[in-house]
PDB file of C-alpha atoms in Angstrom:
ATOM      1  CA  MET E 483      37.582 -29.731 -55.055  1.00 50.00           C
ATOM      2  CA  GLY E 484      38.759 -31.765 -52.071  1.00 55.00           C
ATOM      3  CA  GLU E 485      39.430 -35.052 -51.193  1.00 58.00           C
ATOM      4  CA  VAL E 486      36.584 -37.609 -51.852  1.00 58.00           C
ATOM      5  CA  ALA E 487      35.729 -40.056 -49.179  1.00 58.00           C
ATOM      6  CA  PRO E 488      36.365 -43.683 -49.621  1.00 57.00           C
ATOM      7  CA  VAL E 489      33.720 -45.834 -50.743  1.00 55.00           C
ATOM      8  CA  ILE E 490      32.802 -48.862 -48.905  1.00 56.00           C
ATOM      9  CA  VAL E 491      31.848 -52.024 -51.067  1.00 52.00           C
ATOM     10  CA  PRO E 492      29.842 -55.057 -49.460  1.00 54.00           C
ATOM     11  CA  GLN E 493      31.692 -58.445 -49.868  1.00 54.00           C
ATOM     12  CA  GLU E 494      29.981 -61.454 -51.490  1.00 58.00           C
ATOM     13  CA  GLU E 495      29.576 -64.664 -48.733  1.00 60.00           C
ATOM     14  CA  ASN E 496      32.746 -66.405 -50.340  1.00 60.00           C
ATOM     15  CA  GLY E 497      34.683 -63.162 -49.593  1.00 57.00           C
ATOM     16  CA  ASP E 498      34.992 -62.233 -53.410  1.00 58.00           C
ATOM     17  CA  VAL E 499      33.970 -58.045 -54.058  1.00 52.00           C
ATOM     18  CA  THR E 500      31.781 -57.727 -56.979  1.00 54.00           C
ATOM     19  CA  LEU E 501      32.173 -54.230 -58.297  1.00 53.00           C
ATOM     20  CA  THR E 502      29.555 -52.700 -61.033  1.00 55.00           C
ATOM     21  CA  ASP E 503      30.213 -49.793 -63.132  1.00 55.00           C
ATOM     22  CA  ASN E 504      26.926 -47.868 -63.269  1.00 54.00           C
ATOM     23  CA  GLY E 505      28.541 -44.573 -64.293  1.00 56.00           C
ATOM     24  CA  ASP E 506      27.357 -41.905 -61.864  1.00 53.00           C
ATOM     25  CA  ALA E 507      24.540 -43.962 -60.848  1.00 51.00           C
ATOM     26  CA  GLY E 508      24.781 -46.072 -57.884  1.00 51.00           C
ATOM     27  CA  GLN E 509      23.722 -49.982 -57.910  1.00 53.00           C
ATOM     28  CA  SER E 510      20.183 -48.657 -57.340  1.00 55.00           C
ATOM     29  CA  GLY E 511      20.063 -46.211 -59.895  1.00 55.00           C
ATOM     30  CA  VAL E 512      20.337 -43.312 -57.274  1.00 54.00           C
ATOM     31  CA  LEU E 513      22.998 -40.660 -58.326  1.00 55.00           C
ATOM     32  CA  LEU E 514      25.788 -40.907 -55.962  1.00 54.00           C
ATOM     33  CA  GLU E 515      27.229 -37.147 -54.630  1.00 58.00           C
ATOM     34  CA  THR E 516      30.571 -36.298 -53.104  1.00 57.00           C
ATOM     35  CA  SER E 517      31.150 -33.660 -50.702  1.00 56.00           C
ATOM     36  CA  PRO E 518      34.331 -31.707 -50.309  1.00 57.00           C
ATOM     37  CA  ALA E 519      36.516 -32.643 -47.494  1.00 64.00           C
ATOM     38  CA  GLU E 520      36.781 -29.252 -46.093  1.00 68.00           C
ATOM     39  CA  PRO E 521      33.419 -28.175 -43.888  1.00 65.00           C
ATOM     40  CA  ASP E 522      31.082 -25.351 -44.860  1.00 67.00           C
ATOM     41  CA  LEU E 523      32.099 -22.514 -42.532  1.00 66.00           C
ATOM     42  CA  GLY E 524      28.257 -21.308 -42.673  1.00 71.00           C
ATOM     43  CA  GLY E 525      29.401 -17.744 -44.011  1.00 73.00           C
ATOM     44  CA  VAL E 526      32.238 -17.155 -41.869  1.00 72.00           C
ATOM     45  CA  THR E 527      34.650 -14.844 -43.739  1.00 75.00           C
ATOM     46  CA  SER E 528      37.590 -14.713 -41.309  1.00 77.00           C
ATOM     47  CA  ILE E 529      39.151 -16.133 -38.608  1.00 77.00           C
ATOM     48  CA  THR E 530      40.849 -14.212 -35.881  1.00 78.00           C
ATOM     49  CA  GLU E 531      43.718 -15.509 -33.925  1.00 81.00           C
ATOM     50  CA  ILE E 532      44.251 -14.460 -30.394  1.00 81.00           C
ATOM     51  CA  ALA E 533      47.478 -13.965 -29.103  1.00 88.00           C
ATOM     52  CA  THR E 534      48.194 -16.030 -26.315  1.00 90.00           C
ATOM     53  CA  GLU E 535      51.062 -16.420 -23.324  1.00 90.00           C
ATOM     54  CA  THR E 536      51.797 -19.911 -21.784  1.00 93.00           C
ATOM     55  CA  GLY E 537      51.438 -20.454 -18.114  1.00 92.00           C
ATOM     56  CA  SER E 538      53.845 -22.194 -15.842  1.00 94.00           C
ATOM     57  CA  GLY E 539      50.916 -24.698 -15.052  1.00 95.00           C
ATOM     58  CA  ALA E 540      47.307 -24.814 -14.318  1.00 95.00           C
ATOM     59  CA  LEU E 541      44.781 -24.864 -11.247  1.00 94.00           C
ATOM     60  CA  LEU E 542      42.353 -27.728 -12.021  1.00 94.00           C
ATOM     61  CA  ARG E 543      39.278 -29.136 -10.268  1.00 94.00           C
ATOM     62  CA  ALA E 544      38.716 -32.784  -9.841  1.00 94.00           C
ATOM     63  CA  LEU E 545      35.300 -34.372  -8.732  1.00 93.00           C
ATOM     64  CA  ASP E 546      34.915 -37.916  -7.536  1.00 94.00           C
ATOM     65  CA  LYS E 547      31.386 -38.763  -8.300  1.00 94.00           C
ATOM     66  CA  THR E 548      31.384 -41.623  -6.408  1.00 95.00           C
ATOM     67  CA  LEU E 549      32.453 -40.197  -3.102  1.00 94.00           C
ATOM     68  CA  ALA E 550      31.020 -36.875  -3.851  1.00 94.00           C
ATOM     69  CA  GLN E 551      34.402 -35.147  -3.033  1.00 94.00           C
ATOM     70  CA  SER E 552      36.036 -32.458  -4.968  1.00 94.00           C
ATOM     71  CA  ARG E 553      39.635 -31.081  -4.789  1.00 95.00           C
ATOM     72  CA  ASP E 554      41.562 -28.415  -6.689  1.00 95.00           C
ATOM     73  CA  LEU E 555      44.914 -29.285  -7.967  1.00 94.00           C
ATOM     74  CA  GLU E 556      47.861 -26.705  -8.853  1.00 95.00           C
ATOM     75  CA  LEU E 557      49.892 -28.425 -11.242  1.00 96.00           C
ATOM     76  CA  ALA E 558      53.125 -27.299 -13.093  1.00 97.00           C
ATOM     77  CA  THR E 559      53.604 -27.736 -16.848  1.00 96.00           C
ATOM     78  CA  GLY E 560      54.920 -31.400 -17.166  1.00 96.00           C
ATOM     79  CA  ALA E 561      53.616 -32.291 -13.577  1.00 97.00           C
ATOM     80  CA  ALA E 562      51.208 -34.954 -12.605  1.00 96.00           C
ATOM     81  CA  ALA E 563      49.185 -36.073  -9.997  1.00 95.00           C
ATOM     82  CA  ARG E 564      47.387 -39.128  -8.732  1.00 94.00           C
ATOM     83  CA  LEU E 565      43.581 -39.156  -8.064  1.00 92.00           C
ATOM     84  CA  GLY E 566      42.215 -42.414  -7.181  1.00 91.00           C
ATOM     85  CA  ARG E 567      42.367 -44.649 -10.525  1.00 92.00           C
ATOM     86  CA  ILE E 568      43.276 -41.944 -12.581  1.00 94.00           C
ATOM     87  CA  THR E 569      46.666 -39.781 -13.182  1.00 96.00           C
ATOM     88  CA  VAL E 570      46.231 -36.368 -14.603  1.00 96.00           C
ATOM     89  CA  GLU E 571      49.094 -34.722 -16.305  1.00 97.00           C
ATOM     90  CA  MET E 572      49.470 -30.982 -17.039  1.00 96.00           C
ATOM     91  CA  VAL E 573      50.981 -30.715 -20.473  1.00 97.00           C
ATOM     92  CA  GLU E 574      50.427 -26.943 -21.163  1.00 96.00           C
ATOM     93  CA  CYS E 575      48.103 -24.013 -20.155  1.00 95.00           C
ATOM     94  CA  ARG E 576      47.667 -20.911 -22.290  1.00 94.00           C
ATOM     95  CA  TYR E 577      45.387 -17.708 -21.693  1.00 92.00           C
ATOM     96  CA  PRO E 578      45.139 -14.499 -23.861  1.00 90.00           C
ATOM     97  CA  GLU E 579      48.136 -12.349 -23.764  1.00 89.00           C
ATOM     98  CA  GLY E 580      48.066  -9.592 -20.877  1.00 81.00           C
ATOM     99  CA  ASP E 581      45.091 -11.369 -18.921  1.00 80.00           C
ATOM    100  CA  ALA E 582      46.134 -14.234 -16.860  1.00 74.00           C
ATOM    101  CA  ASN E 583      42.621 -14.026 -15.193  1.00 75.00           C
ATOM    102  CA  SER E 584      40.896 -14.412 -18.432  1.00 75.00           C
ATOM    103  CA  ASP E 585      39.886 -17.581 -20.337  1.00 87.00           C
ATOM    104  CA  ALA E 586      42.548 -20.507 -20.009  1.00 91.00           C
ATOM    105  CA  PHE E 587      42.811 -23.457 -21.882  1.00 91.00           C
ATOM    106  CA  ALA E 588      44.848 -26.745 -20.970  1.00 94.00           C
ATOM    107  CA  HIS E 589      46.311 -29.366 -22.793  1.00 96.00           C
ATOM    108  CA  MET E 590      45.815 -32.489 -20.180  1.00 96.00           C
ATOM    109  CA  ARG E 591      46.641 -36.065 -20.516  1.00 96.00           C
ATOM    110  CA  ILE E 592      44.758 -38.484 -18.250  1.00 96.00           C
ATOM    111  CA  THR E 593      45.329 -42.294 -17.871  1.00 96.00           C
ATOM    112  CA  ASP E 594      44.090 -45.078 -15.915  1.00 94.00           C
ATOM    113  CA  THR E 595      46.224 -47.264 -13.308  1.00 92.00           C
ATOM    114  CA  ASP E 596      46.924 -49.502 -16.425  1.00 93.00           C
ATOM    115  CA  GLY E 597      48.698 -46.601 -18.329  1.00 92.00           C
ATOM    116  CA  ARG E 598      46.000 -46.483 -20.748  1.00 94.00           C
ATOM    117  CA  ALA E 599      45.180 -43.108 -22.163  1.00 95.00           C
ATOM    118  CA  LEU E 600      41.681 -41.714 -21.280  1.00 95.00           C
ATOM    119  CA  PHE E 601      41.795 -38.367 -22.346  1.00 95.00           C
ATOM    120  CA  ASP E 602      44.531 -36.333 -24.440  1.00 96.00           C
ATOM    121  CA  GLY E 603      43.464 -32.941 -25.412  1.00 95.00           C
ATOM    122  CA  TRP E 604      42.686 -29.103 -24.768  1.00 94.00           C
ATOM    123  CA  MET E 605      39.907 -28.269 -22.058  1.00 94.00           C
ATOM    124  CA  VAL E 606      38.764 -24.551 -21.937  1.00 91.00           C
ATOM    125  CA  ALA E 607      38.078 -22.945 -18.616  1.00 91.00           C
ATOM    126  CA  SER E 608      34.814 -21.141 -19.805  1.00 89.00           C
ATOM    127  CA  SER E 609      33.344 -23.939 -21.485  1.00 87.00           C
ATOM    128  CA  PRO E 610      34.308 -27.149 -19.459  1.00 84.00           C
ATOM    129  CA  ALA E 611      31.546 -29.205 -21.406  1.00 84.00           C
ATOM    130  CA  LEU E 612      33.018 -28.208 -24.767  1.00 88.00           C
ATOM    131  CA  ILE E 613      35.924 -30.568 -24.602  1.00 85.00           C
ATOM    132  CA  ALA E 614      35.023 -32.846 -21.556  1.00 86.00           C
ATOM    133  CA  PHE E 615      36.596 -35.610 -19.871  1.00 89.00           C
ATOM    134  CA  ASP E 616      34.141 -38.510 -19.838  1.00 85.00           C
ATOM    135  CA  HIS E 617      34.416 -40.857 -17.123  1.00 91.00           C
ATOM    136  CA  PRO E 618      31.845 -42.561 -15.173  1.00 93.00           C
ATOM    137  CA  ARG E 619      33.552 -41.738 -11.999  1.00 94.00           C
ATOM    138  CA  TYR E 620      35.797 -38.810 -12.261  1.00 94.00           C
ATOM    139  CA  ASP E 621      35.260 -35.250 -13.790  1.00 94.00           C
ATOM    140  CA  VAL E 622      38.357 -32.966 -14.102  1.00 94.00           C
ATOM    141  CA  TRP E 623      38.161 -29.279 -15.712  1.00 93.00           C
ATOM    142  CA  VAL E 624      40.513 -26.491 -16.075  1.00 94.00           C
ATOM    143  CA  LEU E 625      39.792 -23.110 -13.736  1.00 93.00           C
ATOM    144  CA  ARG E 626      42.805 -21.011 -14.627  1.00 92.00           C
ATOM    145  CA  CYS E 627      46.482 -20.861 -15.611  1.00 93.00           C
ATOM    146  CA  SER E 628      49.136 -20.270 -13.097  1.00 91.00           C
ATOM    147  CA  THR E 629      51.717 -17.447 -13.911  1.00 87.00           C
ATOM    148  CA  SER E 630      54.576 -18.010 -11.360  1.00 80.00           C
TER     149      SER E 630
END
């Protein structure tokens, strides 16, 4: 059996915590159940890994929603570009082996002018809303990996 989630116990007004041992039943007499920490895969019996290659960078598209302006950015791996009040850094871009024009996924870091992290994760070119950069003014998404 997997790990069990911790139990949150309310404190009394004076800060003391009162624990009552009711066996398998909760304080209201309702049976408490635990679920395994691993998710149910819904009948999935195998996972197929796709061989990938690493690109030299990525082509991104950025949209300033306030100004209604979009711009394409070609960023090399490790490079960063400033877009108004945010900075976009390309960490890594990968694509299916032997098919650079196929589905790309890119690891990007996006920070504000104070250096606070706004996004740090992977974006998928074919599904930009799957893992999206959620910002009131800017949208940024990956189009493809660069290979040269």
